[in-house]
Short mmCIF file of N, CA and C in Angstrom, two decimals:
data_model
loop_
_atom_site.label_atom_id
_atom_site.label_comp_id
_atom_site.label_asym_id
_atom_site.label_seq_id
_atom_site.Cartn_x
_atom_site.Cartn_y
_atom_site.Cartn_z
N UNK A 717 -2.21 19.80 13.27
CA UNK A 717 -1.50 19.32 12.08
C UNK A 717 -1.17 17.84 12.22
N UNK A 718 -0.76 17.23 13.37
CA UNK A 718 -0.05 16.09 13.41
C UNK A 718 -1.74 14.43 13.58
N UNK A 719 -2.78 15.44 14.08
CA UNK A 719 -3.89 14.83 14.04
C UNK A 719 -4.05 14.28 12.62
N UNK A 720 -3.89 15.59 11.62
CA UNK A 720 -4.88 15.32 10.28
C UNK A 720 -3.50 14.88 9.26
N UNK A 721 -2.55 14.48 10.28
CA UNK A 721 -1.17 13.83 9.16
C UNK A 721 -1.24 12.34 9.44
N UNK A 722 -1.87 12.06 10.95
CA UNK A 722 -2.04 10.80 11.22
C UNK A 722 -3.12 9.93 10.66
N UNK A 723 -4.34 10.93 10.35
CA UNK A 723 -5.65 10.34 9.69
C UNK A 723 -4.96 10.24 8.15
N UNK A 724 -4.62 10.88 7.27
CA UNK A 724 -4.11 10.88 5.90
C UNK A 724 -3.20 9.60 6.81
N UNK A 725 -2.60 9.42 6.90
CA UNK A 725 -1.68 7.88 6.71
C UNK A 725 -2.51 7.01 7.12
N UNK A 726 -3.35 6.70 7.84
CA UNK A 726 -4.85 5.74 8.39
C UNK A 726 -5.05 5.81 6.67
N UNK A 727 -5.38 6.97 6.38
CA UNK A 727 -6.72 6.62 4.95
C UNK A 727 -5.15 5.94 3.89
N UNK A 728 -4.11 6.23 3.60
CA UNK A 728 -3.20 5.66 2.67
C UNK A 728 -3.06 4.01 2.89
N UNK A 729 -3.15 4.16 4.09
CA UNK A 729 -2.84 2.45 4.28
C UNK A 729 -4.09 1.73 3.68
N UNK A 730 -5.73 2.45 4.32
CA UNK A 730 -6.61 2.04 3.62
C UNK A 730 -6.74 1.64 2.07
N UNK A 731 -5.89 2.38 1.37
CA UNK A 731 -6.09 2.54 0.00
C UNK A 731 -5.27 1.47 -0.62
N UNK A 732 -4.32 1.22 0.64
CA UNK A 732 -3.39 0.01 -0.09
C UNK A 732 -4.01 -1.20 -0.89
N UNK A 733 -3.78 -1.97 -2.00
CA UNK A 733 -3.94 -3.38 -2.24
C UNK A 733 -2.88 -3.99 -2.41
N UNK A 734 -1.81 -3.69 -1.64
CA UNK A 734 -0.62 -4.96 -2.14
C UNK A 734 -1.05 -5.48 -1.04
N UNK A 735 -0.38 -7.18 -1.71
CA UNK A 735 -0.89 -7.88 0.28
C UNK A 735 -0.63 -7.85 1.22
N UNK A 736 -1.24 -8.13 2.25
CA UNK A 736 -0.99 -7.56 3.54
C UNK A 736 0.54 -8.00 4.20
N UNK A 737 0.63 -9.72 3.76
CA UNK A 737 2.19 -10.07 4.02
C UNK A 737 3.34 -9.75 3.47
N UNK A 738 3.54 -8.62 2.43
CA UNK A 738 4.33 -8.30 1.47
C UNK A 738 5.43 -7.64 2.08
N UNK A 739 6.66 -8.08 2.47
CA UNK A 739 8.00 -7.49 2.85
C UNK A 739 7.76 -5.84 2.27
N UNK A 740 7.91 -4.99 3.02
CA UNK A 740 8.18 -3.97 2.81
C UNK A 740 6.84 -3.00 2.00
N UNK A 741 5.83 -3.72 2.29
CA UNK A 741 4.30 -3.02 1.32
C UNK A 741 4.18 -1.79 1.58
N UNK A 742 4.99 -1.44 3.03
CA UNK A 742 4.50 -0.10 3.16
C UNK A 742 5.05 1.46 2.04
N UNK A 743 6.46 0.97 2.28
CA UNK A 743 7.40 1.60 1.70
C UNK A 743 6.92 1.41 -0.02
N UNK A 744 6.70 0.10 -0.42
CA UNK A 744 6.29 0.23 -1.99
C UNK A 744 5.27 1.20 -2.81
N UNK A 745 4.19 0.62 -1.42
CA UNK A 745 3.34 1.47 -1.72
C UNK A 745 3.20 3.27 -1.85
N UNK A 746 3.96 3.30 -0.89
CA UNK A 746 4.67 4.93 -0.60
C UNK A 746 5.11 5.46 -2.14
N UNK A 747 5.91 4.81 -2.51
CA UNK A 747 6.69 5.28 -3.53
C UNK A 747 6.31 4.79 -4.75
N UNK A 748 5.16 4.30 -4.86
CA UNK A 748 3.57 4.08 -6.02
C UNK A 748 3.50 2.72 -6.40
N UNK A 749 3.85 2.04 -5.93
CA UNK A 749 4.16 0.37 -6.87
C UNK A 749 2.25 0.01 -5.90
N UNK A 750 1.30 -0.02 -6.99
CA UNK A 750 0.25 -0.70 -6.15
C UNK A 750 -0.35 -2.13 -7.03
N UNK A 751 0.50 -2.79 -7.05
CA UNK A 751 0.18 -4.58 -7.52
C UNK A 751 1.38 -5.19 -7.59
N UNK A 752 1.60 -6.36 -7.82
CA UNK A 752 2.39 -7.38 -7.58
C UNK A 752 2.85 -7.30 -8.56
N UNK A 753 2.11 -7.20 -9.95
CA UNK A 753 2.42 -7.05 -11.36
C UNK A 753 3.71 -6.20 -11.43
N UNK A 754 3.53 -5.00 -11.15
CA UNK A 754 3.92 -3.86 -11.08
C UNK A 754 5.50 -3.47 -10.56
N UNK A 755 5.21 -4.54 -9.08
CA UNK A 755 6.71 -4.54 -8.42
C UNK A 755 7.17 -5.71 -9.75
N UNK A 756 7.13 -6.92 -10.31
CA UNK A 756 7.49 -7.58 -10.43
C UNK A 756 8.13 -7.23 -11.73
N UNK A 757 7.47 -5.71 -12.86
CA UNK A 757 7.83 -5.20 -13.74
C UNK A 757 9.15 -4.48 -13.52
N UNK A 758 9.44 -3.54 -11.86
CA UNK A 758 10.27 -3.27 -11.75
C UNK A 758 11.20 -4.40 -10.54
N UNK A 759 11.22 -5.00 -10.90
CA UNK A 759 12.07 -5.75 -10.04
C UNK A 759 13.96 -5.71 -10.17
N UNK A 760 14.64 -5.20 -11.64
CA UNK A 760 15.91 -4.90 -11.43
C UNK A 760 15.68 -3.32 -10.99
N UNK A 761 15.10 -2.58 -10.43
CA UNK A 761 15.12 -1.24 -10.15
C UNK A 761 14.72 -0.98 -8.55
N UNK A 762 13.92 -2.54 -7.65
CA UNK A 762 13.76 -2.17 -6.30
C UNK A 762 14.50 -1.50 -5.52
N UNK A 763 15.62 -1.49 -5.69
CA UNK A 763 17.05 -1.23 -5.05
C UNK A 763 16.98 0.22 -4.72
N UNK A 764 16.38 1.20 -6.34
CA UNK A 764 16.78 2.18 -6.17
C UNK A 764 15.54 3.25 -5.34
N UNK A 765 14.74 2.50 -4.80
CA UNK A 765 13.55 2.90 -3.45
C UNK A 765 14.94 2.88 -2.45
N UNK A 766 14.90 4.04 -1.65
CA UNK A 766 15.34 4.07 -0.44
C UNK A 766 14.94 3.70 0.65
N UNK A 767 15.53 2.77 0.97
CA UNK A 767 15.08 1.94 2.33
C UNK A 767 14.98 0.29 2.24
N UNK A 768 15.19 -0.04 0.62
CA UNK A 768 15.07 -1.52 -0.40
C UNK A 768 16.55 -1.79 -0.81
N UNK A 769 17.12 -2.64 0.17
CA UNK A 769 18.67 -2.96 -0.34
C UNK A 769 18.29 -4.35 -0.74
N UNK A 770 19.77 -4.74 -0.92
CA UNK A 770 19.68 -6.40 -2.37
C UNK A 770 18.90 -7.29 -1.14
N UNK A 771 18.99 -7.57 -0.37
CA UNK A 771 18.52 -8.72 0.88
C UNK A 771 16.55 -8.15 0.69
N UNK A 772 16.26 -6.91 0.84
CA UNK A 772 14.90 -6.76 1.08
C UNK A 772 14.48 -7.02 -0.45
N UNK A 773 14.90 -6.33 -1.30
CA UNK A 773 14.43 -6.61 -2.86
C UNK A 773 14.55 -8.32 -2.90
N UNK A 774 15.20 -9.39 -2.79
CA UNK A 774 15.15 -10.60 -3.24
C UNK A 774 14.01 -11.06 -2.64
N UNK A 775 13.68 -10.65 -1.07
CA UNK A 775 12.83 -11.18 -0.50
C UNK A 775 11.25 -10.36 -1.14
N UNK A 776 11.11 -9.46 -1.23
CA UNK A 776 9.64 -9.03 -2.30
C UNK A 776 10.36 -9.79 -3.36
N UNK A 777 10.71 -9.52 -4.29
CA UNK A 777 10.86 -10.64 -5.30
C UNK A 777 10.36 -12.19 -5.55
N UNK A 778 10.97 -12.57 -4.71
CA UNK A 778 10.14 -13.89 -4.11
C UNK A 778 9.06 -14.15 -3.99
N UNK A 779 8.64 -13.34 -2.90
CA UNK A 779 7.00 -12.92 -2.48
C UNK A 779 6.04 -12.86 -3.51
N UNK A 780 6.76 -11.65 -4.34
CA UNK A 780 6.09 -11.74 -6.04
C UNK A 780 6.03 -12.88 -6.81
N UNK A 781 6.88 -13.09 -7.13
CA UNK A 781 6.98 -14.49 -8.10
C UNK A 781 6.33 -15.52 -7.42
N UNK A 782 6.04 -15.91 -5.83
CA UNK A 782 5.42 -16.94 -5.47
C UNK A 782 3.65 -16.42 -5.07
N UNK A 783 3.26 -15.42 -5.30
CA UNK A 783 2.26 -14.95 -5.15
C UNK A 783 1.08 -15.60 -5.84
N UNK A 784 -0.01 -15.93 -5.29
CA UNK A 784 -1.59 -16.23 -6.05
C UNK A 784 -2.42 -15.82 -5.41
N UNK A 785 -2.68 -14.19 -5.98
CA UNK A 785 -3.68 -13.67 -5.50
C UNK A 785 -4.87 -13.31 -6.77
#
């Protein structure tokens, strides 16, 4: 079980496209945000991801808004 829980998180990360330097991509991605667009649509709501307090949300925020990808 813990083999084919470790390959499923290998293949999720694969699937990621937020960028690779993105404060907290893992967790976003986890909880479905997959573009910059997307976080930046919910950006008064980061907070309410568990594990995204006001200090980590300003910093993706940032990230977003200064982004050119």
């Amino acid at each position: 079980l813990l083999a084919s829980s470790a390959a499923s998180d290998v293949y999720k990360r694969q699937d990621n496209t937020l960028p690779e330097d993105l404060p907290m991509r893992d967790l976003l991605y986890e909880n479905g945000y997959e573009s910059v667009e997307q976080i930046l649509d919910a950006k008064e709501t980061l907070t309410d991801v568990k594990g995204i307090g006001n200090a980590s949300a300003c910093r993706i925020i940032e990230f977003c808004e200064n982004y050119e990808g």
